[in-house]
Short mmCIF file of C-alpha atoms and ligand atoms in Angstrom, two decimals:
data_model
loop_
_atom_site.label_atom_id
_atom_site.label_comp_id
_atom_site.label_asym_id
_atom_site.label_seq_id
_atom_site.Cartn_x
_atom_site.Cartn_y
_atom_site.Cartn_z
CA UNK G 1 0.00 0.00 0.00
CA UNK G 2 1.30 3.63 -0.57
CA UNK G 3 -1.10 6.39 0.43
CA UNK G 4 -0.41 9.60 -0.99
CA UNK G 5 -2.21 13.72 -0.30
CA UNK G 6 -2.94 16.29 -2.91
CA UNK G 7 -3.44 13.44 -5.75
CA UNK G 8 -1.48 9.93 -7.00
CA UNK G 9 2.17 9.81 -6.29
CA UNK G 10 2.32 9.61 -10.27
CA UNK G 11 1.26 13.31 -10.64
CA UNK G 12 2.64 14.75 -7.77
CA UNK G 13 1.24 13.73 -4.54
CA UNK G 14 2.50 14.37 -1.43
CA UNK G 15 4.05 10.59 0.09
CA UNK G 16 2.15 9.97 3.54
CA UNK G 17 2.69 6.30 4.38
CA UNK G 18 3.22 2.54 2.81
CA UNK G 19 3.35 -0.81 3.76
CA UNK G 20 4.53 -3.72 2.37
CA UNK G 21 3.86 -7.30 3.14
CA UNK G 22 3.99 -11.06 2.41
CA UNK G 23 1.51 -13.25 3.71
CA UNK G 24 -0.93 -16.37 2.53
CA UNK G 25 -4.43 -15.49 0.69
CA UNK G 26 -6.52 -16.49 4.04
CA UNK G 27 -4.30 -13.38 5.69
CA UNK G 28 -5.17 -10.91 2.67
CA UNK G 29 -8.79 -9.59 3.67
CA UNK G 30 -6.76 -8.15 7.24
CA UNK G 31 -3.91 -7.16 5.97
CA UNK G 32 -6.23 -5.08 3.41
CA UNK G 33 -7.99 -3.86 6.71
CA UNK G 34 -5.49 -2.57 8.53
CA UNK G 35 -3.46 -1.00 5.44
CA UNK G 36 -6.40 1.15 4.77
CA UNK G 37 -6.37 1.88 8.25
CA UNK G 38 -2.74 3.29 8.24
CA UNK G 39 -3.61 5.02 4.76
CA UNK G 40 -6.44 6.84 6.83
CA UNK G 41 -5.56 7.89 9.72
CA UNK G 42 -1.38 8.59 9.62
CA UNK G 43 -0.70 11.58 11.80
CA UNK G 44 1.10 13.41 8.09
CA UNK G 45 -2.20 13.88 7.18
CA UNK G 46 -5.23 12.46 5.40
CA UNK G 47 -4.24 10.64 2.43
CA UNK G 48 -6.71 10.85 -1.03
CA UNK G 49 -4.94 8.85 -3.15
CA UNK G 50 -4.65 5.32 -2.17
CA UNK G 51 -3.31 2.64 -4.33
CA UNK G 52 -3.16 -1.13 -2.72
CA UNK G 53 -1.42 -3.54 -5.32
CA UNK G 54 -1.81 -7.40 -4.53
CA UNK G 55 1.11 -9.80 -6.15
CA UNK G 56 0.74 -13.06 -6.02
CA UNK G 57 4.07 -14.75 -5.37
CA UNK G 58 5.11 -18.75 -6.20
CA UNK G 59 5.88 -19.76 -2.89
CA UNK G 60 8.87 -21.71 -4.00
CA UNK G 61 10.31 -18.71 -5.22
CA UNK G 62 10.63 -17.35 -1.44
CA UNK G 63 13.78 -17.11 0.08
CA UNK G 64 14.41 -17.45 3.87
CA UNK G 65 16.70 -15.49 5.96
CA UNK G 66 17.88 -14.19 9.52
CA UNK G 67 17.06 -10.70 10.86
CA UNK G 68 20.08 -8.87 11.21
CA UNK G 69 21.17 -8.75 14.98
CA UNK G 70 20.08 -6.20 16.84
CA UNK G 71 22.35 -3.07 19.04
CA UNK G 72 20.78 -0.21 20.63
CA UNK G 73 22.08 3.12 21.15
CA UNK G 74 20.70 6.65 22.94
CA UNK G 75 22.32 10.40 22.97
CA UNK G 76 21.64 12.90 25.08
CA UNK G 77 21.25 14.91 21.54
CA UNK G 78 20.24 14.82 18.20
CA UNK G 79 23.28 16.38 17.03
CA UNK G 80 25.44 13.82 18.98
CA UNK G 81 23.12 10.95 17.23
CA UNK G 82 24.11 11.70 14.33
CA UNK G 83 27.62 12.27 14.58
CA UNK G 84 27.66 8.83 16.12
CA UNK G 85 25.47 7.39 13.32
CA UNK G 86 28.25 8.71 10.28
CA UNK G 87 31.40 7.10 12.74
CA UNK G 88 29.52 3.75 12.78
CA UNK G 89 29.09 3.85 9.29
CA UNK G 90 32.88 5.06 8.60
CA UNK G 91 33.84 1.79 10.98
CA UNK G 92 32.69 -0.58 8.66
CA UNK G 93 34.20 0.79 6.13
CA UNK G 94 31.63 3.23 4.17
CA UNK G 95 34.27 6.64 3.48
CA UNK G 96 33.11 9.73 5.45
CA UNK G 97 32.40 11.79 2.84
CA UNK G 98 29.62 9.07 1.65
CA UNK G 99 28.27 8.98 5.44
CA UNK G 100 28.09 12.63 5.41
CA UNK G 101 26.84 12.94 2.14
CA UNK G 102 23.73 10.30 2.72
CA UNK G 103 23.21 12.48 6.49
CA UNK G 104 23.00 15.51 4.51
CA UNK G 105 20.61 14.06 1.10
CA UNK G 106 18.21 13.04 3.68
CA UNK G 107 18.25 15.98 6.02
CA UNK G 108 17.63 18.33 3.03
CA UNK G 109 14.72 16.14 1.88
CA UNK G 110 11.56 18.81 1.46
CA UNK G 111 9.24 16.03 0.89
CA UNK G 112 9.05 12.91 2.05
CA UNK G 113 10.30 9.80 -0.10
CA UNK G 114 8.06 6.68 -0.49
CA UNK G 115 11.25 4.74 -1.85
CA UNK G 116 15.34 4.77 -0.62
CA UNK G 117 18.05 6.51 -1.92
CA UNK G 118 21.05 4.30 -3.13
CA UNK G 119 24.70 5.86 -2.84
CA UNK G 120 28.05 4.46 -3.53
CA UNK G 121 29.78 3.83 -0.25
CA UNK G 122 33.43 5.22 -0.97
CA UNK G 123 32.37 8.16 -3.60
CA UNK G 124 28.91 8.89 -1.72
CA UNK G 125 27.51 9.81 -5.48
CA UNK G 126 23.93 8.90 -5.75
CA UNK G 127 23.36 5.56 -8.35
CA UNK G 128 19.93 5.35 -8.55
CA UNK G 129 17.82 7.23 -11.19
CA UNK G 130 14.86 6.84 -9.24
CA UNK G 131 14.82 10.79 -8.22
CA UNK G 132 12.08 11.94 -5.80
CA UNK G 133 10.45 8.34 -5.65
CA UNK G 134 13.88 6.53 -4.57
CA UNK G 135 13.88 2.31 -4.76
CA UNK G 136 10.87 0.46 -3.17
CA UNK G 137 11.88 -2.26 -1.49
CA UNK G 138 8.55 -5.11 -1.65
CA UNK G 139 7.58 -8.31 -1.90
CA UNK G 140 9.28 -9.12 2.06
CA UNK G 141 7.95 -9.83 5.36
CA UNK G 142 8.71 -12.08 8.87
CA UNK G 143 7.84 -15.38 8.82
CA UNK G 144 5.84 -15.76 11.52
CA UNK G 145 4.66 -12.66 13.14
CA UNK G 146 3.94 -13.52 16.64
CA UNK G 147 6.92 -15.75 16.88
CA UNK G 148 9.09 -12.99 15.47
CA UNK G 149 7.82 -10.19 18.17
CA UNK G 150 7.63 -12.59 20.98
CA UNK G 151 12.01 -13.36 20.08
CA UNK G 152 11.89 -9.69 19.28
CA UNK G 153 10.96 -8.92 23.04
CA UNK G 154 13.21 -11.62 24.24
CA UNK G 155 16.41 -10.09 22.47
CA UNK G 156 15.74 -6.44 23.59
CA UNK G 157 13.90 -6.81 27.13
CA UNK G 158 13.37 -2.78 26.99
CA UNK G 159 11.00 -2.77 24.63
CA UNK G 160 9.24 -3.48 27.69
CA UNK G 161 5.17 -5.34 27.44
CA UNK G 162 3.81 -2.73 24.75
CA UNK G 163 0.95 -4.74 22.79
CA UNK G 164 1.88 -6.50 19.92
CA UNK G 165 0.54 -3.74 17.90
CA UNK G 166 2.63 -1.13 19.32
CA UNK G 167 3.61 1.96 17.06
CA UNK G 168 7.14 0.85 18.76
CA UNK G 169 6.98 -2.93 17.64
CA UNK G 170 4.90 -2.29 14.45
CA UNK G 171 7.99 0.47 13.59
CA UNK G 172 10.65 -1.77 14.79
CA UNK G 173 9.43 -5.08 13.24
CA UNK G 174 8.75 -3.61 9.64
CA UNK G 175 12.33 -1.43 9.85
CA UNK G 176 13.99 -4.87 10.99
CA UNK G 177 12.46 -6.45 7.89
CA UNK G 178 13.72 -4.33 5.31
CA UNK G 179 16.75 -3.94 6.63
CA UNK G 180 17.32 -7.51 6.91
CA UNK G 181 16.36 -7.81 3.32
CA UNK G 182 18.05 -4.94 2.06
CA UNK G 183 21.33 -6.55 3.44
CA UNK G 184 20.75 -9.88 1.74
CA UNK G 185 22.30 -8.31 -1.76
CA UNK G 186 25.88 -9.28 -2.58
CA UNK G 187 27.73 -5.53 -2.38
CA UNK G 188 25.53 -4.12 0.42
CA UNK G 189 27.39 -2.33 2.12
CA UNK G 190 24.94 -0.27 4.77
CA UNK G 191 21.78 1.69 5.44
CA UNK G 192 20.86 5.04 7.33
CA UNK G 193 17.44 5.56 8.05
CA UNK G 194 14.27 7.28 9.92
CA UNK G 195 11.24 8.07 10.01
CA UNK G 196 9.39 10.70 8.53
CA UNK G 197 6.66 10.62 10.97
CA UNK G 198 6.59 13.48 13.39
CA UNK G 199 6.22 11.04 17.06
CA UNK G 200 8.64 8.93 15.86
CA UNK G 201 12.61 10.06 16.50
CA UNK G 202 14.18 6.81 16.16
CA UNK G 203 16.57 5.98 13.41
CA UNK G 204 19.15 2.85 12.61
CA UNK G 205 22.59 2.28 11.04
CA UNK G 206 22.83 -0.94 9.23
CA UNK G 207 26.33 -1.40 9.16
CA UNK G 208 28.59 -4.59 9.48
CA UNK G 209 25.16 -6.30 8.68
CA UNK G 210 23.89 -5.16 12.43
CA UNK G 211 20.88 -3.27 12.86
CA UNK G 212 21.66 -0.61 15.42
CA UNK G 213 19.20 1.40 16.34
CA UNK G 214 19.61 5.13 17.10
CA UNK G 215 17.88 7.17 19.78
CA UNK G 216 17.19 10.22 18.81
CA UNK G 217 17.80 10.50 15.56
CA UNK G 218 15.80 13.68 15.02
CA UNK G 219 13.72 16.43 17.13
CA UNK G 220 10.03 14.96 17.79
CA UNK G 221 7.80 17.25 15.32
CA UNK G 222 10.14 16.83 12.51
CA UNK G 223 8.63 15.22 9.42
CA UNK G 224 11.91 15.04 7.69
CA UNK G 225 13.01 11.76 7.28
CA UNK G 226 14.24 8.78 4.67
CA UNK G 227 16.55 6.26 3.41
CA UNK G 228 19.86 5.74 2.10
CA UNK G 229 21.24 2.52 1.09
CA UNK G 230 24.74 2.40 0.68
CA UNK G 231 26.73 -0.55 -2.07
CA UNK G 232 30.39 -1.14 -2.32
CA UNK G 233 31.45 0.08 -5.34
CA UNK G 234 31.66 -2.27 -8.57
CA UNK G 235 28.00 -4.09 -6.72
CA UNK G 236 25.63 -4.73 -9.39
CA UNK G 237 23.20 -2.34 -8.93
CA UNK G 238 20.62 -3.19 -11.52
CA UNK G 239 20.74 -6.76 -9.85
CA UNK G 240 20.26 -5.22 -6.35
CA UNK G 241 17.45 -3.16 -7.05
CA UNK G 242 15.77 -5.88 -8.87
CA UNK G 243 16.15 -7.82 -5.84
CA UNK G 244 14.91 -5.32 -3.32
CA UNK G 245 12.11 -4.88 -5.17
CA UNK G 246 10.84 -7.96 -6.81
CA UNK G 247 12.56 -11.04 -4.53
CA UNK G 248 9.79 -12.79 -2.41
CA UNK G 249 11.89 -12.86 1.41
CA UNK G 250 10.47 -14.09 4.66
CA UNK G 251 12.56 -12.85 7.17
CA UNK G 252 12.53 -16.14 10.20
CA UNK G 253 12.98 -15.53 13.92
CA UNK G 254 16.00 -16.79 14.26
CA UNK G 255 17.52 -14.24 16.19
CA UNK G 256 20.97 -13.72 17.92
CA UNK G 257 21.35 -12.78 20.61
CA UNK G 258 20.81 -8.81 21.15
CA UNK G 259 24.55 -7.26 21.35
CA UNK G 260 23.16 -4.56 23.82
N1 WAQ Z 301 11.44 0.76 0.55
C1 WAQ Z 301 12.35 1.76 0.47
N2 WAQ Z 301 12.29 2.87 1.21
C2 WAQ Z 301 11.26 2.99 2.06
C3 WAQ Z 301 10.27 1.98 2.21
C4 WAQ Z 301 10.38 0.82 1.39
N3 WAQ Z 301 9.51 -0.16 1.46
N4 WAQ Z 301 9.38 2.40 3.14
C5 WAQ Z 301 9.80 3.61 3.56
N5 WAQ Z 301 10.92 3.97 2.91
C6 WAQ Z 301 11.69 5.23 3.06
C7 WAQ Z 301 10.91 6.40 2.49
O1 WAQ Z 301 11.84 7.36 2.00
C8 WAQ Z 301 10.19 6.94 3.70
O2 WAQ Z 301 9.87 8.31 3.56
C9 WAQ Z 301 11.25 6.72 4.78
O3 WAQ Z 301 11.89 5.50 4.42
C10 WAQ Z 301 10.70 6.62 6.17
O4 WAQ Z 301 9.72 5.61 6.20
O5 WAQ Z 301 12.29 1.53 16.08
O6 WAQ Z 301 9.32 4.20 10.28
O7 WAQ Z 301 8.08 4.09 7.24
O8 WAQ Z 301 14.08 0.55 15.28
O9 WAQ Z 301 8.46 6.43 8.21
C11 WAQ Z 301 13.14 3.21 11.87
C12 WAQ Z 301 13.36 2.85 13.31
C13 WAQ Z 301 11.73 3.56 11.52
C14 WAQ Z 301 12.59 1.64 13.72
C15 WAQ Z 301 11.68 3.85 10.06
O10 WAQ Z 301 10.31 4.66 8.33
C16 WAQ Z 301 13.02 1.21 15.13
C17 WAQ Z 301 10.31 4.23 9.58
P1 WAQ Z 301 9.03 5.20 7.52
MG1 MG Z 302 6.66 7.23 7.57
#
């Protein structure tokens, strides 16, 4: 599902809020509910333009994997969060002037993305040609999605006894998805990310193939936010994006154990 303000993304309109899953046809008539339900009712605003796409996806084609593990980190300031986020990016490798660059393309965002920008990791140049609509990463969701909270909330006990459908665990468990999928490309190299919705500061580095995540990553009230996905250079990237956006992955809960 994306939902979209002031008409279809296609001619303009304003990106509110998506959602992607991956689930069998007896699951499709709730996971229709509830998308139209985030479409409606998303605190950037009412959306008017609503377009749900169903895909239907040989299950042999599927491909299994891990989440990423899971670190947690919290500043005392946004400012400090971020210079923290670009170091943990340089550590694994990513050149600082890529880090910075990818900080900087997504705080200067003046309208929110529905897709991820995809920059080299040394040269920090921007290889996608996707513009203001950036690569939409689909087809991808956890295998089993009460076993993957309930090892969620055993490998990060802070996320404390919030209901299943939590903004928190909703945010953290679709995030966690992605990024675990994004990461499954041969080349990946790492991922900056957060939201663009106004309650919601939290960000994550991907880096080292851990998912870190980043407290707080930007003022509360700010709707700036985004993606960058960073490949080593020399990664096919007509390969990746194919896979990020077309590969059917269930993402098991088969998690390690929480390095925080
Ligand atoms: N594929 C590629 N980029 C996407 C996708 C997607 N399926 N969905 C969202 N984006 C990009 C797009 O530019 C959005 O504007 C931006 O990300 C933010 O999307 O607690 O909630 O859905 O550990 O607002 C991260 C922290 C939350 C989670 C990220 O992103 C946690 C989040 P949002
Ligand atoms: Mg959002």
């Amino acid at each position: 599902m994306r939902a979209a303000d002031g008409g279809i993304h296609e001619d303009g309109g304003t990106h509110i809020s998506g959602s992607e899953r991956l689930v069998t046809e007896d699951h499709i008539p709730a996971v229709l509910e509830a998308a139209w339900r985030r479409a409606k009712s998303h605190e950037l605003g009412c959306a008017r333009a609503i377009n749900i796409r169903i895909d239907s996806v040989d299950s042999a084609a599927i491909r299994y994997i891990p989440p990423l593990p899971i670190d947690s980190k919290c500043y005392a300031t946004v400012e400090q969060a971020r210079t923290a986020s670009c170091v943990r990016l340089e550590k694994s490798g990513i050149s600082k002037m890529a880090a910075h660059r990818a900080m900087e393309a997504i705080c200067n965002l003046r309208q929110s993305m529905r897709g991820a920008m995809v920059f080299d990791a040394i040269s920090g140049e921007r290889l996608d040609e996707f513009g203001e609509r950036g690569v939409r990463i689909s087809h991808m969701d956890c295998e089993n999605e009460e076993n993957f909270i309930k090892r969620l909330r055993a490998v990060m006990p802070q996320l404390g006894i919030d209901g299943a459908a939590s903004p928190v665990i909703t945010k953290l468990r679709e995030a966690l998805v992605l990024a675990s999928k994004a990461a499954a490309v041969p080349g990946y190299a790492g991922e900056l990310c957060w939201s663009d919705d106004p309650n919601y500061p939290i960000g994550y580095v991907a880096s080292g193939k851990v998912y870190c995540r980043i407290v707080p990553m930007k003022e509360l009230g700010s709707s700036v936010g985004g993606r960058v996905l960073f490949l080593w250079p020399g990664a096919p990237l007509a390969e990746s994006i194919d896979y990020w956006q077309r590969q059917p992955v269930l993402v098991t809960h088969e998690f390690r154990k929480s390095l925080c």
